Structures are given as structure tokens and as C-alpha cells.
Coordinates of C-alpha atoms and ligand atoms in Angstrom, one line a residue:
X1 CA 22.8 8.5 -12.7
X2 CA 23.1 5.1 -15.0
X3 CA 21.6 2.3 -13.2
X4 CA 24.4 -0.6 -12.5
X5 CA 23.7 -3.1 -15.6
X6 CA 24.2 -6.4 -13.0
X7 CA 22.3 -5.0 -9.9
X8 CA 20.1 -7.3 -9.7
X9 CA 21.6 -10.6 -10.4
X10 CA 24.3 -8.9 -7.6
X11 CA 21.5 -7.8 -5.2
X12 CA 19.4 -11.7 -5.9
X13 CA 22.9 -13.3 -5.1
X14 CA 24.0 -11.4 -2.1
X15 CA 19.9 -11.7 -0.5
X16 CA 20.2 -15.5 -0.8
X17 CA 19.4 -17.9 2.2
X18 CA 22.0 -20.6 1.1
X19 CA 22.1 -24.1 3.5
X20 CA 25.3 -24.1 5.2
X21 CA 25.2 -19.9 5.7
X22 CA 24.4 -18.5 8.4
X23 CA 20.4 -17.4 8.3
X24 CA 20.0 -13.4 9.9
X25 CA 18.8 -12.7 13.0
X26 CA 16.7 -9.9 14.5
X27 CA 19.3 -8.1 16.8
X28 CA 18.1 -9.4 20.8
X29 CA 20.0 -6.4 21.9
X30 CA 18.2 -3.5 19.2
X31 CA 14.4 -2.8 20.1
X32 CA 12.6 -3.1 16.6
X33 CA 11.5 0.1 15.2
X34 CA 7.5 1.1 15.5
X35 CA 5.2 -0.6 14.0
X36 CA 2.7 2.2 13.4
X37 CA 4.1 5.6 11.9
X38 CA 2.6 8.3 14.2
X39 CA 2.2 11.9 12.8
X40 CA 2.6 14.7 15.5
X41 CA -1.2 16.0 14.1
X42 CA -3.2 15.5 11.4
X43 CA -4.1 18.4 9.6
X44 CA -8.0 16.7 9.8
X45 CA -9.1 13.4 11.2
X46 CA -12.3 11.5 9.5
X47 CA -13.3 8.0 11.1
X48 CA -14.2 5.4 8.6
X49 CA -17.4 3.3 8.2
X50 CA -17.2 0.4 10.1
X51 CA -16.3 -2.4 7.4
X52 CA -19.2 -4.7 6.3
X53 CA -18.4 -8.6 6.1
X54 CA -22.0 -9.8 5.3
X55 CA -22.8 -9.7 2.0
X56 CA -20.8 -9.8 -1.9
X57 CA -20.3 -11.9 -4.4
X58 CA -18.2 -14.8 -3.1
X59 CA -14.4 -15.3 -3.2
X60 CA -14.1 -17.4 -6.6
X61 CA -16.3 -15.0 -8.7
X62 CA -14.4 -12.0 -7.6
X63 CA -11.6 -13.9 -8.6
X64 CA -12.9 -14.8 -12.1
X65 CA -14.2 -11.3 -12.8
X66 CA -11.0 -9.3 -11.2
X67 CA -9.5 -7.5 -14.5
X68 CA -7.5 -4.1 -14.0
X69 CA -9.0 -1.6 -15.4
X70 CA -8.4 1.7 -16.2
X71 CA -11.1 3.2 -18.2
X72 CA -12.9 5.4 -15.0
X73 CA -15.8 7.3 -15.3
X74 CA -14.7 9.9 -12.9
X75 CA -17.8 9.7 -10.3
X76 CA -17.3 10.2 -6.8
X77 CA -16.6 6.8 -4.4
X78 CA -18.6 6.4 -1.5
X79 CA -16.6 6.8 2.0
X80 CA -18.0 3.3 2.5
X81 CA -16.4 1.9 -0.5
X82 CA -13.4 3.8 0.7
X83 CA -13.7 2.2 4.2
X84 CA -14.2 -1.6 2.6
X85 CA -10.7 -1.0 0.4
X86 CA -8.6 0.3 3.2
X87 CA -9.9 -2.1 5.9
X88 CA -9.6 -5.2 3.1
X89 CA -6.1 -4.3 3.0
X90 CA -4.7 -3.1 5.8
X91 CA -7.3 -3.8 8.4
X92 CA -6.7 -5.0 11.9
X93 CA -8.5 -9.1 11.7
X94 CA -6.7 -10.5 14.5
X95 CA -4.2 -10.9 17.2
X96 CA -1.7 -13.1 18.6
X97 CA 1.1 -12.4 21.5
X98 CA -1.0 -8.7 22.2
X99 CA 0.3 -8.3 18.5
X100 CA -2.8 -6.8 15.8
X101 CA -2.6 -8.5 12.7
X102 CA -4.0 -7.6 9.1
X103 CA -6.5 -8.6 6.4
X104 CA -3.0 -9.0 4.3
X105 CA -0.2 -10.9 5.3
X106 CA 3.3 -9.5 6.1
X107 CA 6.5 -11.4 6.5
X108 CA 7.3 -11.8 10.3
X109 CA 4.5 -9.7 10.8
X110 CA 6.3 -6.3 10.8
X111 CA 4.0 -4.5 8.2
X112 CA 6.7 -1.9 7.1
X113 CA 4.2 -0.8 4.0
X114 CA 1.9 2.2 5.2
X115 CA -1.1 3.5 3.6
X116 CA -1.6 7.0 2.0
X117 CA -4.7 7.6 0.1
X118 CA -5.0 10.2 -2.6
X119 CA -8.7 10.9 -2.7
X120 CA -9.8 12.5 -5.7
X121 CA -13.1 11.5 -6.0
X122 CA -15.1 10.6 -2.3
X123 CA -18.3 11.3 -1.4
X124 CA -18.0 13.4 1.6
X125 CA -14.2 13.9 2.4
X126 CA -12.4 16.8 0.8
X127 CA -9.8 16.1 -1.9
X128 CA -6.3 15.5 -0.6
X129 CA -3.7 13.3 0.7
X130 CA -4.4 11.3 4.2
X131 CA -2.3 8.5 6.1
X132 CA -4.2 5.8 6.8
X133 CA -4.4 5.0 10.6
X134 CA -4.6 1.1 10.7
X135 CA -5.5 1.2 14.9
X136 CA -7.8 3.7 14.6
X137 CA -9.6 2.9 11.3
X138 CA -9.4 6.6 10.2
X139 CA -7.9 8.7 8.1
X140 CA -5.7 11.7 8.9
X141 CA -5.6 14.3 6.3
X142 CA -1.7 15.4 5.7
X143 CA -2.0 17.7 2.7
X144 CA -5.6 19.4 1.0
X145 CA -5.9 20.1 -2.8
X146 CA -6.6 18.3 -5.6
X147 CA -3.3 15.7 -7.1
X148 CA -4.4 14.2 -9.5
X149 CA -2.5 15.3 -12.4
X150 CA 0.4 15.8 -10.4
X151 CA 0.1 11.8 -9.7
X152 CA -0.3 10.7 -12.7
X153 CA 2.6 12.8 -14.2
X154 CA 4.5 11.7 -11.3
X155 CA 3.3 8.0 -12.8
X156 CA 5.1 8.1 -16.2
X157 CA 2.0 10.5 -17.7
X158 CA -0.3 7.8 -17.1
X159 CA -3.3 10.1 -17.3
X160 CA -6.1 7.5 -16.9
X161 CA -5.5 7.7 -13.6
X162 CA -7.2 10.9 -13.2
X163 CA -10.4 9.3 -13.6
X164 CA -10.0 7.4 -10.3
X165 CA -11.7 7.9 -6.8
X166 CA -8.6 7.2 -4.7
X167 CA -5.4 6.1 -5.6
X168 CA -3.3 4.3 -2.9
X169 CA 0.3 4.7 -2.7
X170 CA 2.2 2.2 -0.6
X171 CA 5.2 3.8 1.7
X172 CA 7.5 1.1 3.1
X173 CA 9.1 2.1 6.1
X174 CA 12.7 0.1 5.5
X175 CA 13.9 -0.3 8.9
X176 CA 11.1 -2.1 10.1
X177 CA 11.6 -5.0 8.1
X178 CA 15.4 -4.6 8.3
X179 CA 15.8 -5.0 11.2
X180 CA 15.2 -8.3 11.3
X181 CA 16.2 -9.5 7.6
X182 CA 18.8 -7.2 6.6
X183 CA 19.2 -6.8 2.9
X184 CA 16.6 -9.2 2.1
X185 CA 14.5 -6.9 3.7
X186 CA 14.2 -5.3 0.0
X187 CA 12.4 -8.2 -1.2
X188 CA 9.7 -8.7 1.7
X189 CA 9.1 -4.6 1.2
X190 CA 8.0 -5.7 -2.4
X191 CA 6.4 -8.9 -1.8
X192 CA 4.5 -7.6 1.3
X193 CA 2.9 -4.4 -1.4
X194 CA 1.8 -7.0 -3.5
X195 CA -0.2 -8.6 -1.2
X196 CA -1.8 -5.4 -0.5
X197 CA -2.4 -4.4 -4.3
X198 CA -4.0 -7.9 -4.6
X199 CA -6.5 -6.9 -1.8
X200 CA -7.1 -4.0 -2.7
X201 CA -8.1 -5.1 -6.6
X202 CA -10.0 -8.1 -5.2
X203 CA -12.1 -6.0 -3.0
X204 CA -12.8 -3.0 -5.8
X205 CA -13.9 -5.8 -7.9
X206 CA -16.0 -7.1 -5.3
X207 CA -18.0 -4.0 -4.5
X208 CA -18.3 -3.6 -8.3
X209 CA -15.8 -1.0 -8.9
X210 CA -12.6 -0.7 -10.9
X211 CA -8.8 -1.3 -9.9
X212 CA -5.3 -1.0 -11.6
X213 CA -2.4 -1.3 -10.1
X214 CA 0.7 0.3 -11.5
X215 CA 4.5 0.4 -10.4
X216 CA 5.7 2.3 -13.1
X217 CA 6.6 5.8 -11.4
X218 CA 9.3 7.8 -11.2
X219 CA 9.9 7.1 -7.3
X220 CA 11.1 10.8 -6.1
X221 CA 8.0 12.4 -7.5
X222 CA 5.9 9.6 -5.9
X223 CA 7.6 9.9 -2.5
X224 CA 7.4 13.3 -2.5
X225 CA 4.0 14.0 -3.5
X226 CA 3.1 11.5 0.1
X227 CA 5.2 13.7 1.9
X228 CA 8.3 10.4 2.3
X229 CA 11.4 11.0 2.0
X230 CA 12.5 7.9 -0.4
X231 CA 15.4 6.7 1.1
X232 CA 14.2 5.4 5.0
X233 CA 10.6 4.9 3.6
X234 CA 10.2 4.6 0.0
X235 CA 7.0 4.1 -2.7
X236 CA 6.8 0.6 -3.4
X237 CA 3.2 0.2 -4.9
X238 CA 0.5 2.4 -6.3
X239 CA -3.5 1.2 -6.8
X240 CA -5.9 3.5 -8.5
X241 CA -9.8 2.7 -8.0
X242 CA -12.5 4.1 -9.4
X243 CA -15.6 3.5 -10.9
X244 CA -16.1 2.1 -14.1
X245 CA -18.7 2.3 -16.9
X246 CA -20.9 -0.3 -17.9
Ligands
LIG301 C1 3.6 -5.2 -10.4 C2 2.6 -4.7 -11.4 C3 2.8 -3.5 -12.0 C4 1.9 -2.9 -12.9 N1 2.1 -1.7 -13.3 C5 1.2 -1.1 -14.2 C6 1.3 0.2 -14.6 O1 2.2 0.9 -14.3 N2 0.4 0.7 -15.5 C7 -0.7 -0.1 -15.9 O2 -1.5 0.4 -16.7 N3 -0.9 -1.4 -15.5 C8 0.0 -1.9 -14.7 N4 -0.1 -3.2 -14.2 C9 -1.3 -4.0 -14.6 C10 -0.9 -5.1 -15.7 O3 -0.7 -4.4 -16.9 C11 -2.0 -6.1 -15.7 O4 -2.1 -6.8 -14.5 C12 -1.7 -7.1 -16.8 O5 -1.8 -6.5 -18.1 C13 -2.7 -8.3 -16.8 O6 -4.0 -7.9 -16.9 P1 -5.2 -8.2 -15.8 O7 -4.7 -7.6 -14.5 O8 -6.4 -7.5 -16.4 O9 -5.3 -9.6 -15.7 C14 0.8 -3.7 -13.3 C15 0.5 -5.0 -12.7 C16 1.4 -5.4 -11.7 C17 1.2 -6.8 -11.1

């Protein structure tokens, strides 16, 4: 299938907020759809370090040594690290109306982006996919085996990837943002994953690792491979981290 040459100047246009039209609403009379995806079971359950908040290098220098990289030396992550990544992007920081909030912002707070980590590389957790539980801090395993090729095929061949600890893929669950904006949903999806990527490279550089993120996939293969079906939740984002040389 060709892709429509004016798509996006259509689907820019038609997403506008314009003065004078009306603004959408969320629907009083439609209950908003969960916030937290919930798997019937796991197929294992690890709980995660708790995350460290002590020590670093401060905010500006992370900021003036972040740089993506991709040149990974292939050695294991430690869960820690692991824990620090997930928590610094995804993380529960705060609360307000008996609503959790996160370490990255989300418009109208409806975090429709979830979490699934391909581990590669970890220090004591097998190799596989797992769903990140955001509550719970943990991780539930939802498919065992090694996917790192099949990733980075399923990324345009980019085979530096294979290199990495974990690579995050970012599923965003469409209805929960559409819910409340409609159509413009499509660009808080996007916008929301990038806050996420931006963590997640700011903390790898801050516990001295390595971080690229990358959005050129082709998105069937990516969805699959985290077990979404692309159209209701679909792969917005992908982060590889690893360790890198010196
Ligand atoms: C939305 C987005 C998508 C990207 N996709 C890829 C990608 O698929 N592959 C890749 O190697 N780098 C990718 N990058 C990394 C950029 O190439 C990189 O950020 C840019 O070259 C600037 O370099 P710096 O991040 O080191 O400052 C992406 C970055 C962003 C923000």
C-alpha cells in the first residue's frame, strides 16, 4: 500500500485547535479506558531494585555529555541499571486526585505509552520480552528467548543494536488518549514517547552507559515482536542501551 502523498499536511490540518472551533471534550457519559494494561499472568514476575535518587553526576552535565550512541560493547547491564532506566521513565513520583503520576510527563495525564523491555543483556534476569508494571515496579516476563536480531531486522537491519543490554519499545494504547482528544490523540501518543526516550537517554548517560533512540522500524514487525496488535496499541518509540567502550 502507497502511502497518501498529503497525509500529513491533511492529518496537521484536521488535528488543529483553531479559536472560534469548538475544543474536544472527554465524553462525561464514556468511562475512560484503564490506565494500566493488565496481563491475565505473566509468564515470570522479577521485582526491580528499588530506584536510587542519592548520588550522579548532576542534571546539566548529563545534559552536556548525553550523545546517542550506538557503538556497544555487548556486556551484561546490571538489574539495577535496568531498575534506574525504567523507574526514570516511567516511574510512579507523585500523586494528585488519588491519581499516580510519572518521572515523565503525559498530556492530561493519561499515559497511553506502555513499557516492554527487550533484555538481551541483564545481569541476573533471563533474556526475553517483559511488560513493565509501572504500580508494581516489576517486570513480567511475556515471551523467553533471545530477540535480538529479530529486533534489529525488525528495525530497518540496524544491527548495532544487537550490542545493547535492553532495548525499550514503547506501545501506545490509542484509546486512552482518544478518548479525551480524539484525532489529536495521534500527536500526544508521539509527543508523550518522546518524553520517555529523553529519560531514558538522560538517565543511561547518567549512570555512564550508552543510549540511542531510533524510530525507524517497520511498525508490524515491531508490534508484533511485543506481542501488540498495531492498530488499538501501536509501537511509537524504541531506545536501545547498552554499554559502551571507553
Ligand atoms: C525521533 C528520533 C528518531 C531517531 N531514530 C534513529 C534511528 O532509527 N537510528 C539511529 O541510529 N538514530 C536515530 N536517532 C538518533 C539521531 O540520529 C541523533 O539524535 C542525531 O544524529 C543527533 O545526535 P545526538 O543525539 O548524538 O546529539 C533518532 C533520534 C530521534 C530524536
Amino acid at each position: 500500500m502507497n502511502m497518501p502523498t498529503n497525509i500529513g499536511p491533511q492529518f496537521q490540518e484536521a488535528t488543529k485547535y483553531v479559536r472560534g472551533r469548538p475544543v474536544p471534550q472527554a465524553p462525561g457519559w464514556v468511562a475512560p479506558p484503564p490506565t494500566y494494561k493488565e496481563y491475565e499472568e505473566y509468564l515470570d514476575t522479577v521485582a526491580l531494585p528499588e530506584p536510587q535518587t542519592d548520588d550522579g553526576p548532576g542534571l546539566w552535565d548529563t545534559i552536556a555529555t548525553r550523545r546517542s550512541q550506538r557503538r556497544f560493547t555487548g556486556e551484561p547491564l546490571s538489574l539495577r541499571q535496568l531498575s534506574q532506566l525504567l523507574w526514570a521513565m516511567q516511574g510512579v513520583t507523585g500523586e494528585i486526585h488519588d491519581m499516580e503520576l510519572r518521572a515523565a510527563p503525559s498530556a492530561g495525564a493519561l499515559y497511553p505509552n506502555e513499557t516492554y523491555a527487550v533484555v538481551q543483556t541483564v545481569q541476573d534476569l533471563a533474556e526475553g520480552i517483559y511488560h513493565y508494571d509501572v504500580r508494581g515496579h516489576s517486570l513480567g516476563m511475556i515471551a523467553e528467548g533471545n530477540f535480538a536480531e529479530d529486533l534489529a531486522q525488525a528495525c530497518l537491519g540496524q544491527t548495532w543494536m544487537q550490542g545493547a543490554g535492553v532495548v525499550f519499545v514503547w506501545g501506545a494504547v490509542v484509546a486512552r488518549c482518544a478518548w479525551k482528544y480524539q484525532n489529536r490523540a495521534y500527536r500526544y501518543l508521539y509527543l508523550d514517547a518522546g518524553h520517555l526516550g529523553a529519560h531514558v537517554q538522560l538517565a543511561a548517560t547518567a549512570l555512564g552507559l550508552g543510549a540511542c533512540n531510533v524510530a525507524a522500524f517497520f511498525d508490524d514487525e515491531v508490534a508484533d515482536l511485543v506481542g501488540i496488535d498495531g492498530t488499538s496499541e501501536v509501537a511509537v518509540y524504541v531506545t536501545a542501551v547498552g554499554r559502551v567502550g571507553p
